[in-house]
Short mmCIF file of C-alpha atoms in Angstrom, two decimals:
data_model
loop_
_atom_site.label_atom_id
_atom_site.label_comp_id
_atom_site.label_asym_id
_atom_site.label_seq_id
_atom_site.Cartn_x
_atom_site.Cartn_y
_atom_site.Cartn_z
CA UNK A 18 -0.16 -0.39 0.10
CA UNK A 19 2.78 2.19 1.08
CA UNK A 20 4.40 1.55 -2.51
CA UNK A 21 1.29 2.48 -4.39
CA UNK A 22 0.90 5.71 -2.46
CA UNK A 23 4.65 6.62 -3.61
CA UNK A 24 3.88 5.47 -6.95
CA UNK A 25 0.82 8.08 -6.69
CA UNK A 26 2.79 10.49 -5.03
CA UNK A 27 5.92 10.32 -7.53
CA UNK A 28 3.52 10.31 -10.65
CA UNK A 29 0.99 12.82 -9.11
CA UNK A 30 4.48 15.68 -8.51
CA UNK A 31 6.02 14.48 -11.98
CA UNK A 32 2.51 15.76 -13.62
CA UNK A 33 2.52 18.68 -11.70
CA UNK A 34 6.52 19.26 -12.82
CA UNK A 35 5.65 18.49 -16.23
CA UNK A 36 2.45 20.84 -16.24
CA UNK A 37 4.55 23.79 -14.83
CA UNK A 38 7.41 22.86 -17.53
CA UNK A 39 4.58 23.03 -20.24
CA UNK A 40 3.08 26.22 -18.64
CA UNK A 41 6.65 27.77 -18.32
CA UNK A 42 7.65 26.69 -21.93
CA UNK A 43 4.47 27.89 -24.15
CA UNK A 44 4.02 31.29 -21.63
CA UNK A 45 7.97 31.77 -22.56
CA UNK A 46 7.06 31.41 -26.37
CA UNK A 47 3.68 33.23 -25.96
CA UNK A 48 5.95 35.63 -24.34
CA UNK A 49 8.62 36.28 -26.87
CA UNK A 50 6.05 35.87 -30.00
CA UNK A 51 4.35 39.07 -28.49
CA UNK A 52 7.82 40.60 -27.22
CA UNK A 53 8.62 40.24 -31.39
CA UNK A 54 4.66 41.32 -32.60
CA UNK A 55 5.65 44.57 -30.50
CA UNK A 56 8.63 45.27 -32.54
CA UNK A 57 7.05 44.26 -35.78
CA UNK A 58 4.61 46.58 -35.09
CA UNK A 59 6.69 49.76 -33.99
CA UNK A 60 9.08 48.89 -36.79
CA UNK A 61 5.92 48.87 -39.43
CA UNK A 62 4.06 51.92 -37.57
CA UNK A 63 7.02 54.11 -37.77
CA UNK A 64 7.25 52.97 -41.80
CA UNK A 65 3.72 54.15 -42.01
CA UNK A 66 3.60 56.86 -40.22
CA UNK A 67 6.70 57.90 -42.81
CA UNK A 68 4.77 56.61 -45.72
CA UNK A 69 1.22 58.13 -44.72
CA UNK A 70 2.54 61.11 -43.22
CA UNK A 71 3.86 62.38 -45.95
CA UNK A 72 5.13 60.95 -48.95
CA UNK A 73 1.68 59.21 -49.72
CA UNK A 74 -0.02 62.19 -49.06
CA UNK A 75 2.11 64.46 -51.79
CA UNK A 76 1.87 61.88 -54.39
CA UNK A 77 -2.08 61.17 -53.93
CA UNK A 78 -3.09 64.63 -53.99
CA UNK A 79 -0.34 65.79 -56.64
CA UNK A 80 -1.63 63.48 -58.63
CA UNK A 81 -5.25 64.70 -58.09
CA UNK A 82 -3.95 68.20 -59.06
CA UNK A 83 -2.32 67.36 -61.74
CA UNK A 84 -5.30 65.17 -63.62
CA UNK A 85 -7.60 68.38 -62.01
CA UNK A 86 -5.52 70.96 -64.05
CA UNK A 87 -5.06 68.54 -67.43
CA UNK A 88 -8.61 67.47 -67.31
CA UNK A 89 -9.76 71.28 -66.79
CA UNK A 90 -11.64 71.26 -63.34
CA UNK A 91 -13.47 67.56 -64.62
CA UNK A 92 -15.07 67.08 -61.40
CA UNK A 93 -16.99 70.31 -61.57
CA UNK A 94 -18.02 70.00 -65.32
CA UNK A 95 -18.95 66.39 -65.19
CA UNK A 96 -20.49 66.29 -61.94
CA UNK A 97 -23.90 67.22 -63.41
CA UNK A 98 -23.37 64.36 -65.58
CA UNK A 99 -22.38 61.87 -63.51
CA UNK A 100 -25.45 62.30 -61.06
CA UNK A 101 -28.08 61.53 -64.40
CA UNK A 102 -26.17 58.92 -65.76
CA UNK A 103 -26.39 57.43 -62.17
CA UNK A 104 -29.89 58.59 -61.13
CA UNK A 105 -30.67 57.15 -65.25
CA UNK A 106 -28.92 53.74 -64.25
CA UNK A 107 -30.62 53.23 -61.24
CA UNK A 108 -32.12 49.93 -61.16
CA UNK A 109 -31.83 47.03 -58.53
CA UNK A 110 -32.40 44.00 -60.48
CA UNK A 111 -29.02 44.82 -62.68
CA UNK A 112 -30.95 44.93 -66.13
CA UNK A 113 -28.43 46.33 -68.16
CA UNK A 114 -25.64 43.97 -66.84
CA UNK A 115 -24.80 39.94 -68.29
CA UNK A 116 -23.00 37.32 -67.17
CA UNK A 117 -20.09 38.89 -67.99
CA UNK A 118 -20.14 42.22 -66.26
CA UNK A 119 -22.19 44.51 -64.11
CA UNK A 120 -24.50 47.54 -64.78
CA UNK A 121 -22.99 50.59 -64.15
CA UNK A 122 -24.95 51.36 -61.27
CA UNK A 123 -23.78 47.75 -59.81
CA UNK A 124 -20.29 48.98 -60.24
CA UNK A 125 -20.65 51.86 -58.60
CA UNK A 126 -22.56 50.43 -55.83
CA UNK A 127 -19.79 47.81 -55.28
CA UNK A 128 -17.33 50.52 -55.44
CA UNK A 129 -19.22 52.43 -52.73
CA UNK A 130 -19.42 49.07 -50.91
CA UNK A 131 -15.75 49.05 -50.80
CA UNK A 132 -15.52 52.55 -50.09
CA UNK A 133 -18.03 53.27 -47.87
CA UNK A 134 -16.78 51.30 -44.56
CA UNK A 135 -15.51 51.26 -40.46
CA UNK A 136 -13.39 54.67 -41.72
CA UNK A 137 -16.59 56.33 -42.27
CA UNK A 138 -17.66 55.66 -38.73
CA UNK A 139 -14.27 55.85 -37.23
CA UNK A 140 -12.34 58.10 -39.87
CA UNK A 141 -13.82 61.05 -39.50
CA UNK A 142 -13.70 60.42 -35.16
CA UNK A 143 -10.19 59.88 -35.50
CA UNK A 144 -9.03 62.92 -37.81
CA UNK A 145 -11.28 65.10 -35.43
CA UNK A 146 -9.26 64.11 -32.42
CA UNK A 147 -5.67 63.41 -33.98
CA UNK A 148 -5.84 66.77 -36.10
CA UNK A 149 -8.55 68.81 -35.01
CA UNK A 150 -11.80 69.68 -36.42
CA UNK A 151 -10.21 71.81 -39.12
CA UNK A 152 -9.21 68.21 -40.70
CA UNK A 153 -12.27 67.74 -41.86
CA UNK A 154 -11.83 70.83 -44.42
CA UNK A 155 -8.90 68.78 -45.49
CA UNK A 156 -10.43 65.76 -45.92
CA UNK A 157 -12.90 67.95 -48.58
CA UNK A 158 -9.77 69.32 -49.90
CA UNK A 159 -8.16 65.97 -50.79
CA UNK A 160 -11.96 64.61 -52.25
CA UNK A 161 -11.84 67.33 -54.51
CA UNK A 162 -8.97 66.17 -56.54
CA UNK A 163 -9.17 62.52 -55.53
CA UNK A 164 -12.30 62.96 -57.69
CA UNK A 165 -10.07 63.61 -60.91
CA UNK A 166 -7.63 60.78 -60.03
CA UNK A 167 -11.04 58.19 -59.73
CA UNK A 168 -12.24 59.68 -63.20
CA UNK A 169 -8.90 58.70 -64.68
CA UNK A 170 -8.76 55.29 -62.98
CA UNK A 171 -12.44 54.35 -64.48
CA UNK A 172 -11.94 55.34 -67.91
CA UNK A 173 -8.21 53.58 -67.81
CA UNK A 174 -9.90 49.97 -66.15
CA UNK A 175 -12.44 50.50 -69.01
CA UNK A 176 -9.98 50.47 -71.92
CA UNK A 177 -8.00 47.78 -70.61
CA UNK A 178 -10.12 45.70 -69.52
CA UNK A 179 -9.70 41.79 -70.49
CA UNK A 180 -12.38 38.62 -70.86
CA UNK A 181 -10.21 36.07 -68.85
CA UNK A 182 -11.40 32.34 -69.30
CA UNK A 183 -14.94 33.68 -70.28
CA UNK A 184 -15.44 36.31 -67.76
CA UNK A 185 -14.69 39.95 -67.80
CA UNK A 186 -12.16 41.67 -65.59
CA UNK A 187 -10.06 44.32 -65.08
CA UNK A 188 -8.35 46.88 -62.80
CA UNK A 189 -5.20 48.23 -62.37
CA UNK A 190 -2.33 45.19 -63.21
CA UNK A 191 -3.93 45.47 -66.39
CA UNK A 192 -3.42 48.85 -67.24
CA UNK A 193 -0.33 48.93 -65.46
CA UNK A 194 0.96 46.07 -67.73
CA UNK A 195 0.37 48.65 -70.69
CA UNK A 196 3.51 50.67 -69.60
CA UNK A 197 6.44 51.33 -71.21
CA UNK A 198 5.16 48.72 -74.10
CA UNK A 199 4.60 45.90 -72.09
CA UNK A 200 7.91 45.40 -71.12
CA UNK A 201 9.65 43.53 -68.26
CA UNK A 202 9.32 46.44 -65.90
CA UNK A 203 5.76 46.82 -66.63
CA UNK A 204 5.08 43.29 -65.68
CA UNK A 205 7.04 43.21 -62.42
CA UNK A 206 5.05 46.58 -61.56
CA UNK A 207 1.70 44.76 -62.35
CA UNK A 208 2.51 41.58 -60.60
CA UNK A 209 3.49 43.84 -57.14
CA UNK A 210 0.69 45.49 -57.66
CA UNK A 211 -1.57 42.89 -57.59
CA UNK A 212 0.26 40.76 -55.01
CA UNK A 213 -0.40 43.82 -52.92
CA UNK A 214 -3.76 44.34 -53.37
CA UNK A 215 -4.40 40.67 -52.63
CA UNK A 216 -2.81 40.69 -49.20
CA UNK A 217 -3.83 44.29 -48.35
CA UNK A 218 -7.50 43.82 -49.04
CA UNK A 219 -8.25 40.13 -49.65
CA UNK A 220 -6.96 39.38 -46.64
CA UNK A 221 -5.48 41.48 -44.00
CA UNK A 222 -8.27 43.83 -44.63
CA UNK A 223 -11.23 41.58 -44.76
CA UNK A 224 -9.80 40.47 -41.41
CA UNK A 225 -9.63 43.95 -39.52
CA UNK A 226 -13.10 44.46 -41.00
CA UNK A 227 -14.61 41.31 -39.67
CA UNK A 228 -12.33 42.27 -36.54
CA UNK A 229 -14.72 45.43 -36.40
CA UNK A 230 -17.84 43.51 -36.62
CA UNK A 231 -16.99 40.80 -33.69
CA UNK A 232 -16.12 43.98 -31.51
CA UNK A 233 -19.33 45.69 -32.42
CA UNK A 234 -21.23 42.57 -31.52
CA UNK A 235 -19.89 41.99 -28.58
CA UNK A 236 -20.26 45.31 -26.83
CA UNK A 237 -23.71 45.95 -28.33
CA UNK A 238 -25.11 42.26 -27.67
CA UNK A 239 -22.48 40.18 -25.89
CA UNK A 240 -22.34 37.52 -28.85
CA UNK A 241 -19.08 35.85 -28.68
CA UNK A 242 -16.38 37.17 -31.47
CA UNK A 243 -16.02 33.29 -32.61
CA UNK A 244 -19.67 33.15 -33.33
CA UNK A 245 -19.64 36.25 -35.13
CA UNK A 246 -16.77 35.32 -37.06
CA UNK A 247 -18.13 31.97 -38.15
CA UNK A 248 -21.51 33.68 -38.70
CA UNK A 249 -19.93 36.44 -41.15
CA UNK A 250 -17.33 33.91 -42.78
CA UNK A 251 -20.30 31.69 -43.90
CA UNK A 252 -22.64 34.71 -44.83
CA UNK A 253 -19.22 36.15 -47.05
CA UNK A 254 -18.80 32.79 -48.37
CA UNK A 255 -22.11 32.57 -49.99
CA UNK A 256 -21.69 35.54 -51.66
CA UNK A 257 -18.15 35.10 -52.86
CA UNK A 258 -19.50 31.23 -54.49
CA UNK A 259 -21.96 33.07 -56.10
CA UNK A 260 -19.67 35.10 -58.35
CA UNK A 261 -19.96 38.02 -59.58
CA UNK A 262 -23.48 38.26 -60.55
CA UNK A 263 -24.37 37.48 -56.79
CA UNK A 264 -21.52 40.40 -55.80
CA UNK A 265 -23.22 42.92 -57.80
CA UNK A 266 -27.37 41.77 -56.97
CA UNK A 267 -25.72 41.95 -53.27
CA UNK A 268 -24.61 45.31 -53.38
CA UNK A 269 -26.83 47.04 -55.48
CA UNK A 270 -29.72 46.41 -53.28
CA UNK A 271 -28.07 46.79 -49.88
CA UNK A 272 -25.69 49.93 -50.29
CA UNK A 273 -28.49 52.22 -50.88
CA UNK A 274 -30.49 50.62 -48.27
CA UNK A 275 -27.60 51.19 -45.77
CA UNK A 276 -25.98 54.41 -46.84
CA UNK A 277 -29.71 55.70 -47.22
CA UNK A 278 -30.68 54.82 -43.35
CA UNK A 279 -27.20 56.17 -42.05
CA UNK A 280 -27.64 59.26 -43.50
CA UNK A 281 -31.42 59.55 -42.19
CA UNK A 282 -30.09 59.27 -38.87
CA UNK A 283 -27.48 61.74 -38.99
CA UNK A 284 -29.62 64.24 -40.23
CA UNK A 285 -32.07 63.79 -37.25
CA UNK A 286 -29.30 63.76 -34.92
CA UNK A 287 -28.23 67.11 -36.32
CA UNK A 288 -31.34 68.78 -36.16
CA UNK A 289 -32.14 67.23 -32.47
CA UNK A 290 -28.37 69.11 -32.18
CA UNK A 291 -29.23 72.12 -34.22
CA UNK A 292 -27.83 74.89 -31.74
CA UNK A 293 -24.37 73.70 -32.63
CA UNK A 294 -24.70 73.67 -36.28
CA UNK A 295 -22.70 77.15 -36.83
CA UNK A 296 -20.60 76.35 -34.10
CA UNK A 297 -19.36 73.10 -35.91
CA UNK A 298 -19.02 74.57 -39.04
CA UNK A 299 -17.23 77.34 -37.37
CA UNK A 300 -14.39 75.00 -35.58
CA UNK A 301 -14.04 73.22 -38.96
CA UNK A 302 -13.11 76.13 -41.22
CA UNK A 303 -11.04 78.29 -38.65
CA UNK A 304 -9.46 75.27 -37.00
CA UNK A 305 -8.31 74.57 -40.61
CA UNK A 306 -5.76 77.48 -40.55
CA UNK A 307 -5.41 78.24 -36.81
CA UNK A 308 -4.49 76.67 -33.35
CA UNK A 309 -7.20 78.68 -31.82
CA UNK A 310 -10.06 75.98 -30.41
CA UNK A 311 -13.97 77.29 -31.30
CA UNK A 312 -15.88 74.28 -30.19
CA UNK A 313 -15.14 72.87 -26.20
CA UNK A 314 -13.32 69.88 -25.72
CA UNK A 315 -11.56 69.74 -29.67
CA UNK A 316 -7.87 71.47 -29.09
CA UNK A 317 -6.67 73.32 -31.67
CA UNK A 318 -4.23 71.08 -33.11
CA UNK A 319 -2.31 73.63 -35.64
CA UNK A 320 -2.45 73.45 -39.47
CA UNK A 321 0.25 70.72 -39.93
CA UNK A 322 -1.86 68.19 -38.08
CA UNK A 323 -4.86 69.28 -39.32
CA UNK A 324 -3.59 69.04 -42.88
CA UNK A 325 -1.97 65.35 -42.11
CA UNK A 326 -4.80 63.60 -40.74
CA UNK A 327 -7.51 65.07 -42.61
CA UNK A 328 -6.04 64.44 -46.09
CA UNK A 329 -4.80 61.02 -44.93
CA UNK A 330 -8.32 59.65 -43.21
CA UNK A 331 -9.95 60.97 -46.29
CA UNK A 332 -7.87 59.26 -48.93
CA UNK A 333 -8.15 56.23 -46.79
CA UNK A 334 -11.88 56.31 -47.19
CA UNK A 335 -12.57 57.38 -50.36
CA UNK A 336 -9.30 55.52 -51.66
CA UNK A 337 -9.44 57.77 -55.04
CA UNK A 338 -5.68 56.77 -56.36
CA UNK A 339 -5.13 53.45 -54.56
CA UNK A 340 -5.74 51.67 -57.30
CA UNK A 341 -9.08 49.59 -55.35
CA UNK A 342 -12.52 50.51 -57.31
CA UNK A 343 -11.10 50.24 -60.72
CA UNK A 344 -11.48 46.50 -60.12
CA UNK A 345 -15.28 47.46 -60.06
CA UNK A 346 -15.40 49.99 -62.59
CA UNK A 347 -13.90 47.96 -65.39
CA UNK A 348 -16.44 45.56 -65.78
CA UNK A 349 -19.39 48.08 -66.19
CA UNK A 350 -20.96 47.43 -69.23
CA UNK A 351 -21.02 51.07 -70.62
CA UNK A 352 -21.20 52.48 -74.17
CA UNK A 353 -17.98 54.67 -73.34
CA UNK A 354 -15.27 54.59 -70.91
CA UNK A 355 -16.11 57.66 -69.96
CA UNK A 356 -19.24 57.18 -68.84
CA UNK A 357 -18.02 54.98 -65.96
CA UNK A 358 -15.75 58.12 -65.63
CA UNK A 359 -18.24 60.34 -65.01
CA UNK A 360 -19.94 58.24 -62.94
CA UNK A 361 -17.25 56.70 -60.56
CA UNK A 362 -16.76 60.89 -59.44
CA UNK A 363 -19.62 60.15 -57.48
CA UNK A 364 -17.94 57.39 -55.39
CA UNK A 365 -16.03 60.00 -53.89
CA UNK A 366 -18.54 62.54 -53.73
CA UNK A 367 -20.95 60.38 -51.39
CA UNK A 368 -17.83 58.42 -49.32
CA UNK A 369 -16.43 61.78 -48.27
CA UNK A 370 -18.76 64.91 -49.30
CA UNK A 371 -21.85 63.03 -47.23
CA UNK A 372 -21.00 60.34 -45.47
CA UNK A 373 -18.17 61.46 -43.50
CA UNK A 374 -19.21 64.79 -43.02
CA UNK A 375 -22.33 64.11 -41.51
CA UNK A 376 -20.23 61.46 -39.40
CA UNK A 377 -18.05 64.59 -38.53
CA UNK A 378 -21.28 66.50 -37.83
CA UNK A 379 -22.91 64.40 -35.63
CA UNK A 380 -19.77 64.28 -33.93
CA UNK A 381 -18.71 67.77 -33.40
CA UNK A 382 -22.43 69.09 -32.66
CA UNK A 383 -22.76 66.71 -30.04
CA UNK A 384 -19.86 68.42 -28.28
CA UNK A 385 -18.60 65.46 -26.20
CA UNK A 386 -15.43 65.35 -27.14
CA UNK A 387 -12.49 65.64 -24.08
CA UNK A 388 -9.52 64.42 -25.70
CA UNK A 389 -10.32 60.48 -24.09
CA UNK A 390 -12.60 59.17 -26.57
CA UNK A 391 -11.26 57.98 -30.15
CA UNK A 392 -12.31 56.40 -33.30
CA UNK A 393 -15.39 54.43 -32.94
CA UNK A 394 -15.59 54.73 -29.51
CA UNK A 395 -16.31 58.64 -29.79
CA UNK A 396 -19.08 57.76 -32.71
CA UNK A 397 -20.60 55.57 -30.77
CA UNK A 398 -21.15 58.28 -27.66
CA UNK A 399 -22.14 61.02 -30.40
CA UNK A 400 -24.78 58.71 -31.03
CA UNK A 401 -25.38 57.90 -27.55
CA UNK A 402 -25.72 61.45 -26.83
CA UNK A 403 -28.81 61.80 -28.67
CA UNK A 404 -30.26 58.47 -29.11
CA UNK A 405 -29.44 56.95 -26.00
CA UNK A 406 -28.31 52.83 -25.62
CA UNK A 407 -31.00 52.98 -29.22
CA UNK A 408 -27.80 54.87 -30.79
CA UNK A 409 -25.14 51.91 -29.59
CA UNK A 410 -27.23 49.33 -31.31
CA UNK A 411 -27.92 51.45 -34.32
CA UNK A 412 -24.23 52.08 -34.74
CA UNK A 413 -23.59 48.25 -34.12
CA UNK A 414 -26.03 47.33 -36.87
CA UNK A 415 -24.82 50.27 -38.97
CA UNK A 416 -20.74 48.55 -38.60
CA UNK A 417 -22.08 45.37 -39.49
CA UNK A 418 -23.47 46.59 -43.04
CA UNK A 419 -20.77 48.84 -43.58
CA UNK A 420 -17.71 46.39 -42.64
CA UNK A 421 -19.68 43.63 -44.39
CA UNK A 422 -20.25 45.24 -47.67
CA UNK A 423 -16.33 46.26 -47.25
CA UNK A 424 -15.49 42.63 -47.11
CA UNK A 425 -17.60 42.03 -50.24
CA UNK A 426 -16.27 45.13 -51.82
CA UNK A 427 -12.40 44.11 -51.08
CA UNK A 428 -13.01 40.40 -51.64
CA UNK A 429 -13.85 41.06 -55.13
CA UNK A 430 -10.91 43.38 -55.75
CA UNK A 431 -8.60 40.93 -54.77
CA UNK A 432 -10.42 38.20 -56.90
CA UNK A 433 -9.82 40.41 -60.13
CA UNK A 434 -5.77 40.35 -59.53
CA UNK A 435 -5.98 36.39 -58.27
CA UNK A 436 -7.36 36.00 -62.10
CA UNK A 437 -4.77 38.08 -63.31
CA UNK A 438 -1.64 36.33 -61.46
CA UNK A 439 -3.01 32.67 -61.55
CA UNK A 440 -6.62 32.44 -63.74
CA UNK A 441 -9.92 31.07 -62.49
CA UNK A 442 -8.45 27.70 -61.33
CA UNK A 443 -7.21 29.56 -57.82
CA UNK A 444 -10.52 31.40 -57.08
CA UNK A 445 -11.95 28.79 -54.91
CA UNK A 446 -8.80 28.40 -52.94
CA UNK A 447 -8.88 31.77 -52.73
CA UNK A 448 -12.27 31.90 -51.39
CA UNK A 449 -11.57 29.79 -48.84
CA UNK A 450 -8.58 31.60 -47.44
CA UNK A 451 -10.54 34.85 -47.45
CA UNK A 452 -13.34 32.73 -45.28
CA UNK A 453 -10.43 31.58 -42.90
CA UNK A 454 -9.13 35.29 -42.45
CA UNK A 455 -12.52 36.61 -42.00
CA UNK A 456 -12.94 34.27 -39.14
CA UNK A 457 -9.40 34.81 -37.87
CA UNK A 458 -9.91 38.53 -37.99
CA UNK A 459 -12.69 38.63 -35.68
CA UNK A 460 -11.52 36.89 -32.82
CA UNK A 461 -8.23 38.40 -32.83
CA UNK A 462 -6.57 41.66 -31.70
CA UNK A 463 -5.32 42.92 -35.15
CA UNK A 464 -3.22 45.94 -34.39
CA UNK A 465 -0.03 44.26 -36.67
CA UNK A 466 -2.52 42.91 -39.17
CA UNK A 467 -4.31 46.65 -39.52
CA UNK A 468 -0.60 48.03 -39.97
CA UNK A 469 0.44 45.67 -42.23
CA UNK A 470 -2.62 46.15 -44.56
CA UNK A 471 -2.02 50.10 -43.98
CA UNK A 472 1.85 49.38 -45.78
CA UNK A 473 0.48 47.03 -48.51
CA UNK A 474 -2.45 49.43 -49.24
CA UNK A 475 0.76 52.01 -49.98
CA UNK A 476 2.75 49.66 -52.03
CA UNK A 477 -0.55 49.26 -53.92
CA UNK A 478 0.00 53.12 -54.70
CA UNK A 479 3.04 53.31 -56.31
CA UNK A 480 2.69 51.47 -59.36
CA UNK A 481 -1.13 52.52 -59.90
CA UNK A 482 -0.01 56.26 -59.58
CA UNK A 483 2.94 55.63 -62.21
CA UNK A 484 0.48 54.30 -64.80
CA UNK A 485 -1.89 57.05 -63.79
CA UNK A 486 0.60 59.69 -64.89
CA UNK A 487 2.46 57.89 -67.70
CA UNK A 488 -1.12 57.25 -69.50
CA UNK A 489 -2.70 61.03 -68.89
CA UNK A 490 -2.55 61.67 -72.31
CA UNK A 491 -4.70 58.28 -73.29
CA UNK A 492 -7.00 59.63 -70.33
CA UNK A 493 -7.44 63.10 -71.81
CA UNK A 494 -7.77 62.04 -75.37
CA UNK A 495 -10.48 59.81 -74.43
CA UNK A 496 -12.16 62.56 -72.19
CA UNK A 497 -11.71 65.19 -75.17
CA UNK A 498 -12.89 62.84 -78.23
CA UNK A 499 -16.38 61.97 -75.89
CA UNK A 500 -16.97 65.47 -74.90
CA UNK A 501 -16.54 66.85 -78.72
CA UNK A 502 -19.36 64.38 -79.13
CA UNK A 503 -21.74 64.77 -76.12
CA UNK A 504 -21.19 68.16 -74.79
#
């Protein structure tokens, strides 16, 4: 009996020692991984700070100014035409499309689905907190010039769209390949863009969008992120595996409803806070050029920060010049590439001048900023101040639709580049990998993934802007010829 007890005692203590050893080992490994992740996070964040802080802002805004001058303020001249084409093509049944593409409205809806995401709920708040209310003015400035850039992107994507294994596809990779007479450098730049787009949008970007949904559902309804992750991944897969037709059908129905309801609620809150409307606009315009604080709680941040965060957040939201939305504009069924360029102008206007501006006005008229609230939390508190707990629920639901529609749009943009690199044979593998990325993103802290997504977003921009500058004569000639016949 004593012998048995000794054996039991030995085994029990051995188990405890082993358990301690195993836990110590894995905790040390986890610590080392976390430590390495922190180092990598800080390193990539420092690159992004430089990249997005000066270099890309100058390049993106500079390209917009260049096209604005070359195309004689096309965003002003063609705005009315774009609106008329949009309303004339409005059809939630996609009757103008066929199995090879989308109608012009479906392409617009898909582009807006990608543009109008969590950045529209959190982007304005981040810009206000980091750069002061004046950042909103510089958002408008960057969006104004971005409208000319996206006009050019849409025309080029239409001019160089291709049929790959029976399906129409297109995007920057196809027109980048046309540079320098299709030489080796052109091919390298096109492949570089395609890989960056797949990583930035298809995988990392969709992971962080799903993370926003998971966090919102947990905060509002106490739903486990694991459950949310499975549901979002399955819903996404249902749309993905339906192909272009199902993606177009989803976006053309969900986007108008989603955007319309959000705009309506914003207007209601602004009316409730009507006494602060004039003060909010004073804060925007005065702080754009001054360090003086106008609206209580929001400190004057200085012109430099207002420009930096206003332009960066605006460009990140409307994506003008980044090379993402041309994938949708490429497969629109239009008579002339310029017609899709006219419609593309409206996507930036809706994203920045309507949705982002209304979010900013809700925040500024709510007068709740104290410097401690940031991002989506600040937006949520602004809605709560006017609507109570129902505001929290509304933001959670709105965030779900905003983020999910962005997942659909970004998946589609990644798919176009999968076709470019590997053909249709790799699409099903890509679909499954995106679903896995969605689930993982819903359940994890993804600060590093956000930074990586920002980095690859930035890398996408470079070859796209090179193509836009080199091919500007083609855009100008195409636009001028159309204008001679139709204006």
